[in-house]
Short mmCIF file of C-alpha atoms and ligand atoms in Angstrom, two decimals:
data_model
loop_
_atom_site.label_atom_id
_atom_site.label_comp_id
_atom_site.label_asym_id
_atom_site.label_seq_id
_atom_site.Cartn_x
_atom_site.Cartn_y
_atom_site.Cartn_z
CA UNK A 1 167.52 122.15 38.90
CA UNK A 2 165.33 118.97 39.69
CA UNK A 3 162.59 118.90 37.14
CA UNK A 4 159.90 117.94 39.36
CA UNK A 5 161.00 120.64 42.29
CA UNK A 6 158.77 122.99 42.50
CA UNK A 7 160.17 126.34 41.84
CA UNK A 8 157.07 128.58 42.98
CA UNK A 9 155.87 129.63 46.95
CA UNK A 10 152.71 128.41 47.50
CA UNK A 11 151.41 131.89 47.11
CA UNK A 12 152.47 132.16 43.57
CA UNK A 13 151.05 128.46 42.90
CA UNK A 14 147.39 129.57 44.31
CA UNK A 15 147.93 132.56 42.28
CA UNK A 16 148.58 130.70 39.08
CA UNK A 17 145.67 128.27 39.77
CA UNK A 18 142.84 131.68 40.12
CA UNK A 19 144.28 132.55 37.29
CA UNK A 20 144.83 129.05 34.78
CA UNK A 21 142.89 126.42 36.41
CA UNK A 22 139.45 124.77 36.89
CA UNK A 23 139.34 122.05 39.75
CA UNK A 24 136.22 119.58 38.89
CA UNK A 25 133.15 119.39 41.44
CA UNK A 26 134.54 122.39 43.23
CA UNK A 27 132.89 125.79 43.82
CA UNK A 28 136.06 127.67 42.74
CA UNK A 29 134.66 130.65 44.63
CA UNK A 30 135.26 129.03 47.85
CA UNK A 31 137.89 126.95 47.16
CA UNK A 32 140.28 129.91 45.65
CA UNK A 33 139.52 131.79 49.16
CA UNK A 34 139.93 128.60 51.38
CA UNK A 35 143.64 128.04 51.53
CA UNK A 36 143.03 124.59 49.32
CA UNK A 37 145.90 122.45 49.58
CA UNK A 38 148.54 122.08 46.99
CA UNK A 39 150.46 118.21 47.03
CA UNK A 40 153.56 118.13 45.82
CA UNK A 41 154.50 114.40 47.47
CA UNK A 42 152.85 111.22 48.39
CA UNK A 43 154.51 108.87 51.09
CA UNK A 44 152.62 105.98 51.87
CA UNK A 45 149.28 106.67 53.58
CA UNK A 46 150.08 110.66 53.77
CA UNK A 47 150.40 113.05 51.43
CA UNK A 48 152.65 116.62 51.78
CA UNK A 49 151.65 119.95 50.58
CA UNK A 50 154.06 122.31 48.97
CA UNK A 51 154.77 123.85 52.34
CA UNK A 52 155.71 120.18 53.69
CA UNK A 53 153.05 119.72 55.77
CA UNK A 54 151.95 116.44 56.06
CA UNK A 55 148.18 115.40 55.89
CA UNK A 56 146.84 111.72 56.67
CA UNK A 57 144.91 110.81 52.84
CA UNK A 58 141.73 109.49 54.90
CA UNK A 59 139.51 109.03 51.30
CA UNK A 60 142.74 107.22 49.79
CA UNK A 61 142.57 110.24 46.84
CA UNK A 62 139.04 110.32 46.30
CA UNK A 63 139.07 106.03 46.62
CA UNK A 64 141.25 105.25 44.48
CA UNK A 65 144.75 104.53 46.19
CA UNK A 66 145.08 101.15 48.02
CA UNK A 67 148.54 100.69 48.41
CA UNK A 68 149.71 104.19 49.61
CA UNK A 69 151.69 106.78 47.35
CA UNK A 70 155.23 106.04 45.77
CA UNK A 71 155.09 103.01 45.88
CA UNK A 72 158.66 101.29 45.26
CA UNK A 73 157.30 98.06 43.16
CA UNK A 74 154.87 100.73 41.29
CA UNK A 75 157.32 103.25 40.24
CA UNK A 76 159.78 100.34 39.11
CA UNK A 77 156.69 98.72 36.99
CA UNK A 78 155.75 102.11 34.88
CA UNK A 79 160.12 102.80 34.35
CA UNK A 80 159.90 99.65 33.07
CA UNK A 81 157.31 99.36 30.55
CA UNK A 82 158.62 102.84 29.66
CA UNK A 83 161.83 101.64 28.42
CA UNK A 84 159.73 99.27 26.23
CA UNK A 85 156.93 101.56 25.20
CA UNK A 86 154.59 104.03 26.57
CA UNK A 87 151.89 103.63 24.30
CA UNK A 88 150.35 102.05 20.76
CA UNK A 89 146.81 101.08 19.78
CA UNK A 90 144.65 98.75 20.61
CA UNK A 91 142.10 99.12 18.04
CA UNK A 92 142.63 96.33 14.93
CA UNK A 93 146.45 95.76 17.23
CA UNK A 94 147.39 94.40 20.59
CA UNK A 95 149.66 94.84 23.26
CA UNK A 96 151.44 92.51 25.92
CA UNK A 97 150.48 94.46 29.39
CA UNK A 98 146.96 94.57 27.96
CA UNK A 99 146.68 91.10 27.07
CA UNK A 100 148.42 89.79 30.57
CA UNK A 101 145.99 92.26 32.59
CA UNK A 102 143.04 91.17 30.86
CA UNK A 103 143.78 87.63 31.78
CA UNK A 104 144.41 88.03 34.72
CA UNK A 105 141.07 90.22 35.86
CA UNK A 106 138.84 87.72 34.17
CA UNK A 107 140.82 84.83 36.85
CA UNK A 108 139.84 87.07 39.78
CA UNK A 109 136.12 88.60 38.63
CA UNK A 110 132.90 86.31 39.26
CA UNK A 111 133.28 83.10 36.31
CA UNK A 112 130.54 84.84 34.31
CA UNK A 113 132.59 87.36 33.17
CA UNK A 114 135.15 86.05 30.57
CA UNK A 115 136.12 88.83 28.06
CA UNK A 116 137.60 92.63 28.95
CA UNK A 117 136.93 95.91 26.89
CA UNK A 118 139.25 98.89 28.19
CA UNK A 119 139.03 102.64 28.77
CA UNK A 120 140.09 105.38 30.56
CA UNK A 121 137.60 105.96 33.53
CA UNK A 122 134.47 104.83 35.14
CA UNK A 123 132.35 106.99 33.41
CA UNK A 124 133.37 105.38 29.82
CA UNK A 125 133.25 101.79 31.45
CA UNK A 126 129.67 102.65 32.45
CA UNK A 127 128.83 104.05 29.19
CA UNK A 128 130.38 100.92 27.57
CA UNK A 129 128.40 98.32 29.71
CA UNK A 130 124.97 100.74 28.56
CA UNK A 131 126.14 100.32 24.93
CA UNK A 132 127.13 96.51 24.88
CA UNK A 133 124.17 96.01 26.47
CA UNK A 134 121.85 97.56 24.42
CA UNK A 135 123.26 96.33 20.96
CA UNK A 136 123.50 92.96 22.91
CA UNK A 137 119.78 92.57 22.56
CA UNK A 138 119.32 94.23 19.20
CA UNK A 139 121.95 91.29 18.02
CA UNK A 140 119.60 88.92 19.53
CA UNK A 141 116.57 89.50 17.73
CA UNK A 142 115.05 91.91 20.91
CA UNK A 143 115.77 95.70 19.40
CA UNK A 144 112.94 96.85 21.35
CA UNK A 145 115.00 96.77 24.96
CA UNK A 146 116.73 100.00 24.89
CA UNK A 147 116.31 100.98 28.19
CA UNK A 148 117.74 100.98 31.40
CA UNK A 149 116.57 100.29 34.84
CA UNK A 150 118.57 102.20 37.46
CA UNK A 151 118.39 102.88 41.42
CA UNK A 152 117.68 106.16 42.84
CA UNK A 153 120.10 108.21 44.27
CA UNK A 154 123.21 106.16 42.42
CA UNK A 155 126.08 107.84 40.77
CA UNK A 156 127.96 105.79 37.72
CA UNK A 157 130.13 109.03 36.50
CA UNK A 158 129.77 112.22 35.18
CA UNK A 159 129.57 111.27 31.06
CA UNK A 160 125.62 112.17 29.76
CA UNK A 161 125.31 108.25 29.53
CA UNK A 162 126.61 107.53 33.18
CA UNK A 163 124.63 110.49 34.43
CA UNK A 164 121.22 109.43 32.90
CA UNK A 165 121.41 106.05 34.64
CA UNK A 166 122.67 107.79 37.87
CA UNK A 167 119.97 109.74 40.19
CA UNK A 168 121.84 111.81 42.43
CA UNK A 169 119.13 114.48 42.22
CA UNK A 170 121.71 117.55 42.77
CA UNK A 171 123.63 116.20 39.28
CA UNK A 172 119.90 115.31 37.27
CA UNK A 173 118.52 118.78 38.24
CA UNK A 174 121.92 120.42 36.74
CA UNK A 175 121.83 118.43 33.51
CA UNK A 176 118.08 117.45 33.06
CA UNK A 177 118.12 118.12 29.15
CA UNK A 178 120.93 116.39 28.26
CA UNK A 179 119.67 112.85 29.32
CA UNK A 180 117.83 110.02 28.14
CA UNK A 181 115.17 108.72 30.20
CA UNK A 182 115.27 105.64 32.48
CA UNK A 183 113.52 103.52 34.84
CA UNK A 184 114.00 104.54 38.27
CA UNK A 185 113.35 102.07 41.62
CA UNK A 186 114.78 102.82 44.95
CA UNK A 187 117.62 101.88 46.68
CA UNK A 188 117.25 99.88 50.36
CA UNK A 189 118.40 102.96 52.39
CA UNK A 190 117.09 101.24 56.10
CA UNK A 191 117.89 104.44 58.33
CA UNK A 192 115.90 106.51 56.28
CA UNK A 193 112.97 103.60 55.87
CA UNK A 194 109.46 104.17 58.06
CA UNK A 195 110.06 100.10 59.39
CA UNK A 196 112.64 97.10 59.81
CA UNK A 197 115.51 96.23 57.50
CA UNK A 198 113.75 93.72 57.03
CA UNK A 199 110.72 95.17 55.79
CA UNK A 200 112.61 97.87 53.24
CA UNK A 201 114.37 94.88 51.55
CA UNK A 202 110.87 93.40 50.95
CA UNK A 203 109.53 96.93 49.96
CA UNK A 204 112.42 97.73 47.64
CA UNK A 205 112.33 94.21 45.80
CA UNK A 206 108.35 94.26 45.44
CA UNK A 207 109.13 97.44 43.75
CA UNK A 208 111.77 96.20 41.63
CA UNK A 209 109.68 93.31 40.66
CA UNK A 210 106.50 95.23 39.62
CA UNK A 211 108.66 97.35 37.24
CA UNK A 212 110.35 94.54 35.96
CA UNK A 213 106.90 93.12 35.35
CA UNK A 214 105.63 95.66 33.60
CA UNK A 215 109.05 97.06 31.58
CA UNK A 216 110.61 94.09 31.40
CA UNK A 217 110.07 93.46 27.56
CA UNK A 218 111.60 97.38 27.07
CA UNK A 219 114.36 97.06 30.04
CA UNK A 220 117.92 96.12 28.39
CA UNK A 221 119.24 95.97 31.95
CA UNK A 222 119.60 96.56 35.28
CA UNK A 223 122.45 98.88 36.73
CA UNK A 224 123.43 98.50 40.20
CA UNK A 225 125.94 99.83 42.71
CA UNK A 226 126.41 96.41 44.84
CA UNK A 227 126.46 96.29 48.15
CA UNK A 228 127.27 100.30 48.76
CA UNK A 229 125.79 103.46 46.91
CA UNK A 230 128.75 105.29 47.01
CA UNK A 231 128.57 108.79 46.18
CA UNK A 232 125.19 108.75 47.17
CA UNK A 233 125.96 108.65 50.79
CA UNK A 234 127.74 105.23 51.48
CA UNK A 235 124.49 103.76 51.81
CA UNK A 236 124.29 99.89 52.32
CA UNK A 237 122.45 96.98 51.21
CA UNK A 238 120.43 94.70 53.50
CA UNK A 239 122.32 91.27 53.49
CA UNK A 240 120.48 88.81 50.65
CA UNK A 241 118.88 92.08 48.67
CA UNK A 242 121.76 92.06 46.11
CA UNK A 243 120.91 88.12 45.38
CA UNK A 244 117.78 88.52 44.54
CA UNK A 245 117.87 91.52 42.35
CA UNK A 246 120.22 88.96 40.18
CA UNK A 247 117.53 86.40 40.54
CA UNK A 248 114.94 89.15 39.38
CA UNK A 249 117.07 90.25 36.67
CA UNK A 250 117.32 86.23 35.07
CA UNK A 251 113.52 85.69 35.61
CA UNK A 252 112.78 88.82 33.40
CA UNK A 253 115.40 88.58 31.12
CA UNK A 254 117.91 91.29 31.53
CA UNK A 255 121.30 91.82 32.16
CA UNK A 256 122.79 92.43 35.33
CA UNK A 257 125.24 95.55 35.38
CA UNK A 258 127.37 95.61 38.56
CA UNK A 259 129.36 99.05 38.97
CA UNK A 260 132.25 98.21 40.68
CA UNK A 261 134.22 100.95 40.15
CA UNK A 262 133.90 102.25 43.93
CA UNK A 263 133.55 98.53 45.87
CA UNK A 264 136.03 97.01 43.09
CA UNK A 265 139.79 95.57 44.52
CA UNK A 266 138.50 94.93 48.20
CA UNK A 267 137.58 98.22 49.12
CA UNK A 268 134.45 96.48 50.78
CA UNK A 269 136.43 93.50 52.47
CA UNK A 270 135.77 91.46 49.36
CA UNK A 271 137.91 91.28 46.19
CA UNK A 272 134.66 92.29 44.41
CA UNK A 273 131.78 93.07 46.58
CA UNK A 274 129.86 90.59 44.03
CA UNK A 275 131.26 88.01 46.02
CA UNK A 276 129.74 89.21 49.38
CA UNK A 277 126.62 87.30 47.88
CA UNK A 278 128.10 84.95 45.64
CA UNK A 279 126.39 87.06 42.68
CA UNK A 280 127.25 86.71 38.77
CA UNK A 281 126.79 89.75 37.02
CA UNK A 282 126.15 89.85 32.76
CA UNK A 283 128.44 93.17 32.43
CA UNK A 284 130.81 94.27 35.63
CA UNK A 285 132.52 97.63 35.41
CA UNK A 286 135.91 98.59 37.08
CA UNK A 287 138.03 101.28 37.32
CA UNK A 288 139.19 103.64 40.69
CA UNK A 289 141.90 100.99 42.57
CA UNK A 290 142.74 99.38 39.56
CA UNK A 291 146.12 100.70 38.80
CA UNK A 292 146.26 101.22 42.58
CA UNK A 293 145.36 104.66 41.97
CA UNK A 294 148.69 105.64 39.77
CA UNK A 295 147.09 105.87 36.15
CA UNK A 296 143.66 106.24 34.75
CA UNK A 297 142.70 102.76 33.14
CA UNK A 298 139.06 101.14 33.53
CA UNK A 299 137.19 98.36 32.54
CA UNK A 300 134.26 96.49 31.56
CA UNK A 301 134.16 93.07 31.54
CA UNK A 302 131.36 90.71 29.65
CA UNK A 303 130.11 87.37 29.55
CA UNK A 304 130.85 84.94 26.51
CA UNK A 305 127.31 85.28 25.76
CA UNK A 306 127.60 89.00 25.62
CA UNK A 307 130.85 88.89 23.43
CA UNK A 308 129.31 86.00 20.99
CA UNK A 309 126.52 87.94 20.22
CA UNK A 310 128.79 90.50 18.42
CA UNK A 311 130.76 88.05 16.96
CA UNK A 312 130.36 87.29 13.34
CA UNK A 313 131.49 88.36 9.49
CA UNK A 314 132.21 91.46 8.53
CA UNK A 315 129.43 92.41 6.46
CA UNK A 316 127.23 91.59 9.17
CA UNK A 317 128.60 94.92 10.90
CA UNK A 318 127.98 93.53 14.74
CA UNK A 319 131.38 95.31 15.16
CA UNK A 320 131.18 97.02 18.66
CA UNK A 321 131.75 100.47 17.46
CA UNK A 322 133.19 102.09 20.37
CA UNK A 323 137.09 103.04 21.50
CA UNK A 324 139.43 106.05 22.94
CA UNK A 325 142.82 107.04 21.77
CA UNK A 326 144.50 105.72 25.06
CA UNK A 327 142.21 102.05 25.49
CA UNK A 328 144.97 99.48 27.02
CA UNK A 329 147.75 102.22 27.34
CA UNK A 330 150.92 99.96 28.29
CA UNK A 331 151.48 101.90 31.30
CA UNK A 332 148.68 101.89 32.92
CA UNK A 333 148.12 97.83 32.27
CA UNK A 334 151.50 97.50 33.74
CA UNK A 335 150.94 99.34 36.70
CA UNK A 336 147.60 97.47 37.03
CA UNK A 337 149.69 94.13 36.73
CA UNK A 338 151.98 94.81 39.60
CA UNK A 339 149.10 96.29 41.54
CA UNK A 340 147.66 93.24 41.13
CA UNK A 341 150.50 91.10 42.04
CA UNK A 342 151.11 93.15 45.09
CA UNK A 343 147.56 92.18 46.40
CA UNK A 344 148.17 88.49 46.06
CA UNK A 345 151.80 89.18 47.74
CA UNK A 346 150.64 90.74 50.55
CA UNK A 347 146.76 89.36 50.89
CA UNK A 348 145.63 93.24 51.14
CA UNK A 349 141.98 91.45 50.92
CA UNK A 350 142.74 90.18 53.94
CA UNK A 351 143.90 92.70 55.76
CA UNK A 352 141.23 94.98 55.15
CA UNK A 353 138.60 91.97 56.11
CA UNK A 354 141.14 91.03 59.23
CA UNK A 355 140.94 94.78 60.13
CA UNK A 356 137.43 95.69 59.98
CA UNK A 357 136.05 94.33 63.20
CA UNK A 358 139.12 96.34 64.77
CA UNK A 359 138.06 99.52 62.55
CA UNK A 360 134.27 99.49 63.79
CA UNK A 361 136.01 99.41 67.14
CA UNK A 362 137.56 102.62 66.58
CA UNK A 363 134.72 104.39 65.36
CA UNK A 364 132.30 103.02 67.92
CA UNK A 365 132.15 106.72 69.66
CA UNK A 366 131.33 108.57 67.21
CA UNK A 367 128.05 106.70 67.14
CA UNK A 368 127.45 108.09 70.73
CA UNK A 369 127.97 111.53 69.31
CA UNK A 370 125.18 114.12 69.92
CA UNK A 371 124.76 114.42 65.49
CA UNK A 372 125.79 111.57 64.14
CA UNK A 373 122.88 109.75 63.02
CA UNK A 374 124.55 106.50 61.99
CA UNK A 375 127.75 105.12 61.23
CA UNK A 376 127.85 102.67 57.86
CA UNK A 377 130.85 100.66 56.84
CA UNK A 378 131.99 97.59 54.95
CA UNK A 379 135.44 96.96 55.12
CA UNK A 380 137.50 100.01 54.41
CA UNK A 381 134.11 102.01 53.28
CA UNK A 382 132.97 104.36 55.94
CA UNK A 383 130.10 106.68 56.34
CA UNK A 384 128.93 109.25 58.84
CA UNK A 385 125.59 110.51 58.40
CA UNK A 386 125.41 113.46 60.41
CA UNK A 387 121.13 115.38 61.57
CA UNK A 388 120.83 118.22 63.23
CA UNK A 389 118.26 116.30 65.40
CA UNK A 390 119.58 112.48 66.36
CA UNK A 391 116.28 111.29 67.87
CA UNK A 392 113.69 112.94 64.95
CA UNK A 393 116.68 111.66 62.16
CA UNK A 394 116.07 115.61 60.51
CA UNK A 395 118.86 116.08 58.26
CA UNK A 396 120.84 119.27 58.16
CA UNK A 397 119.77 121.91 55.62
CA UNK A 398 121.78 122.20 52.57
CA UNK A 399 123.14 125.53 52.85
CA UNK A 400 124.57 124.46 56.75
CA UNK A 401 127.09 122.95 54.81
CA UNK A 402 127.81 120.58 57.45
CA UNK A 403 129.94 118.29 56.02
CA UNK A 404 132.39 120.60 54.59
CA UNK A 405 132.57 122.36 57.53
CA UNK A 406 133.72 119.47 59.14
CA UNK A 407 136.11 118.13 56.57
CA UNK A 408 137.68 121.27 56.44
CA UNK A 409 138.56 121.08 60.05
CA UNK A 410 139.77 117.55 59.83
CA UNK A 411 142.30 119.11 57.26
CA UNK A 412 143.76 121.29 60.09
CA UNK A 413 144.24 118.47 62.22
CA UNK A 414 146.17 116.90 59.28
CA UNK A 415 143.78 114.48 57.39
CA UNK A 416 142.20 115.33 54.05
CA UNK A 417 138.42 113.73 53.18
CA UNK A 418 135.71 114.91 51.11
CA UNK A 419 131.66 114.60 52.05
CA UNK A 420 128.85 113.30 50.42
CA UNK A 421 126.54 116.50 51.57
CA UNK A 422 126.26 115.85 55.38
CA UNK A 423 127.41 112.07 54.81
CA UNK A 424 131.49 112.17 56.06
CA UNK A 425 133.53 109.38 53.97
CA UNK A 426 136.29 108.07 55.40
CA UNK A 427 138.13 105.80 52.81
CA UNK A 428 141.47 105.16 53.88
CA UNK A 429 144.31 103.53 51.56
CA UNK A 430 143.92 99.57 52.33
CA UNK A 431 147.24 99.24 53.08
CA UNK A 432 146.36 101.47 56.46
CA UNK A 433 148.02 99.82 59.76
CA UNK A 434 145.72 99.67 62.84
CA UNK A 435 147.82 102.23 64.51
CA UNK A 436 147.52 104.50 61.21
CA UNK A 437 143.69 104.14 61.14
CA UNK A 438 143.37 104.70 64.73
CA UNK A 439 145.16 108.34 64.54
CA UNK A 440 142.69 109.09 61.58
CA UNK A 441 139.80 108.16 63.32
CA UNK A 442 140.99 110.64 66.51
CA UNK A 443 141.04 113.38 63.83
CA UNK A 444 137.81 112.16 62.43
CA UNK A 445 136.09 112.09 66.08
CA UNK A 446 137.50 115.12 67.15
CA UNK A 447 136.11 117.04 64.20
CA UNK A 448 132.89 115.91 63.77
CA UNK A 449 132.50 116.78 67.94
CA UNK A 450 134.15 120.45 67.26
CA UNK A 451 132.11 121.16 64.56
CA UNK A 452 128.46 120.10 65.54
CA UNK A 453 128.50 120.38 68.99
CA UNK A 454 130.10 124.37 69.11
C1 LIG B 501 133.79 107.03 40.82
C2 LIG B 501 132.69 106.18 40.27
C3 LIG B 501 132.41 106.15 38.89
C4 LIG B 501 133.10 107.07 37.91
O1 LIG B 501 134.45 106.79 37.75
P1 LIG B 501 135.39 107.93 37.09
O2 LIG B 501 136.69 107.23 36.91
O3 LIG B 501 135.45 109.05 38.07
O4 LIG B 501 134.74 108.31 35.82
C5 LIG B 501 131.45 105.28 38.44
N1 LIG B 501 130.77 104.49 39.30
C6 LIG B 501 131.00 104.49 40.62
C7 LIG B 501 130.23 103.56 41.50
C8 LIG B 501 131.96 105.35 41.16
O5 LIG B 501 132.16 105.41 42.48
#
């Protein structure tokens, strides 16, 4: 028998997974009676349960994937390395793939950021960045800047670091506690802002400024989702807002954390969406597309002037005192190599800025849609903010549970998503072809209209 066949009826599998398994950020209440999906096979943009249906992946596997499942050139890279080696350490010992994929993300991040420290997820790359940046200033003579300035309504991961400096009020409520306390400012959300775009730039920076003013001296740095807060409802930026939060954060003397680990590897249209605004971040953390969404490595990357300050003698003990058993696995940096390489080959940046324009096209009628407040995107980032009441903007109440009502019949018409509450994400692999984007978006339209408008 074929090792990887599955030998159960999907019955027996749902059975086994009541009985054995936990599924993260799920109510398992609903999901055990929901007929939840079970993949056994990815094929390019789709995905096929173990009953062989077939099922568009419209959020690219919770935004990771970019080049589409089973990927020939992907497989081939991890069989590879395997016949080398799977795994050794990288703490005190090094390893090729790690060395090869660490020069090659500093020649592709913004020319700030010149050294990489690896782990395992976003979360830990968050919590890394917090860390660096905090013993950064204690190395520089400044131990009194411990802590962090953050946006409201952000999400950086699920670790009790990550969380604290995320404000997704749903996650702080649940965990209150557990986490340290930060500085909180808000994040330029326009359609939900009593005036222009303008005008909630200007009110969102004044704010940033004031607390900078005032915390600057205790403020290690700034953390920041660029361009789109992702999990907190694909919300977007005003054009020049993200260039003068860096300009705020060098005036007060802080560093300038850019998550990346949602925009990263040209999800947004732009390798990093950094570059959207030419901006030069102190600490940049990536993780999600990196190994185009085959094996869990992440990253945080530095400047020299970061690194330098924990450089120096042993006895001095500026060691950074931080690593997990798997940093710079082989696989996974090999993957992430040919991932990479496959980008260049094929200019996927391109594509997904070449297809854009052609994507809002699509999804111009769902704007006209009786309850869909507004329509975001950037690139291959999507949002659909759906009210209950277009004109007044009132949001649907919680326990509606409009968007999962909606994404669940989007899965009967053969394309898996998640929501963001009553935000609908729509994250397709970047490798998507018009004509593959187009038949998502029918199944996107089409449920949205079912759903509110029965
Ligand atoms: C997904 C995400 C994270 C967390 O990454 P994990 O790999 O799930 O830990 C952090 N920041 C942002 C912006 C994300 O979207």
């Amino acid at each position: 028998m074929n090792r990887t066949e599955t030998c159960f009826t999907y019955e027996e599998l749902l059975e086994k997974n009541r009985q054995y398994l936990w599924n993260p950020f799920t109510q398992m209440k609903e999901y055990l009676s929901d007929q939840p999906v079970i993949v056994e096979r990815g094929n390019g943009v789709k995905l096929v349960d173990v009953e062989g249906k077939e099922y568009w992946d419209g959020n690219a596997s919770v935004w990771l994937n970019p080049l589409g499942h089973n990927r020939r050139e992907l497989n081939e890279a991890i069989t590879e390395q395997l016949q080398k080696i799977a795994h050794s350490t990288l703490l005190g010992c090094s390893n090729v793939p790690a060395i090869q994929l660490a020069e090659k993300l500093v020649e592709i991040t913004p020319a700030r950021l010149q050294k990489v420290f690896y782990s395992d997820s976003g979360a830990e790359a968050v919590e890394i960045a917090l860390k660096m940046a905090c013993l950064y200033w204690k190395h520089r003579g400044r131990p009194e800047k411990t802590t962090f300035l953050s946006m409201r309504n952000a999400y950086h991961g699920d670790t009790v670091g990550a969380v604290s400096v995320g404000g997704i009020d749903l996650f702080h409520a649940a965990y209150g506690a557990l986490l340290f306390s930060t500085e909180k400012v808000s994040y330029p959300y326009p359609y939900r802002f009593d005036g222009s775009v303008e005008a909630c730039k200007e009110a969102c920076l004044e704010e940033l400024e004031q607390r900078l003013r005032g915390k600057g001296d205790e403020i290690a740095g700034v953390v920041v989702e660029p361009m789109v807060q992702g999990a907190g409802g694909i919300i977007l930026m005003p054009p020049g807002y993200l260039k003068e939060v860096e300009k705020l954060c060098r005036k007060h003397g802080v560093l300038l954390i850019a998550d990346e680990v949602a925009t990263g590897f040209g999800r947004t249209g732009r390798m990093f969406a950094c570059e959207h605004e030419g901006v030069e971040p102190d600490l940049m953390t990536l993780g999600k597309k990196l190994t185009g969404g085959y094996l869990p490595v992440a990253a945080t990357l530095t400047s020299d002037e970061v690194y330098d300050a924990f450089f120096g003698d042993h006895r001095e003990a500026k060691t950074f005192f931080h690593g997990h058993s798997y940093t710079g696995n082989q696989l996974g940096c090999a993957v992430a190599l040919e991932n990479l390489a496959i980008y260049e080959r094929e200019g996927i940046v391109e594509h997904v800025q070449q297809t854009a324009p052609k994507l809002a096209e699509m999804l111009r009628p769902l704007s006209e849609l009786a309850h869909v407040g507004e329509v975001r995107q950037l690139g291959f980032t999507v949002g659909i903010e759906l009210v209950r009441d277009k004109a007044a903007r009132t949001p649907y109440a919680w326990e509606e549970a409009i968007g999962n009502r909606v994404c669940r019949r989007a899965r009967e018409l053969g394309m898996l998503t998640r929501p963001l509450g009553h935000v609908i994400t729509f994250m397709p692999p970047l490798i998507s072809r018009e004509e593959e984007l187009q038949a998502m978006v029918d199944i996107l339209i089409r449920s949205v209209r079912e759903v509110t408008e029965e």
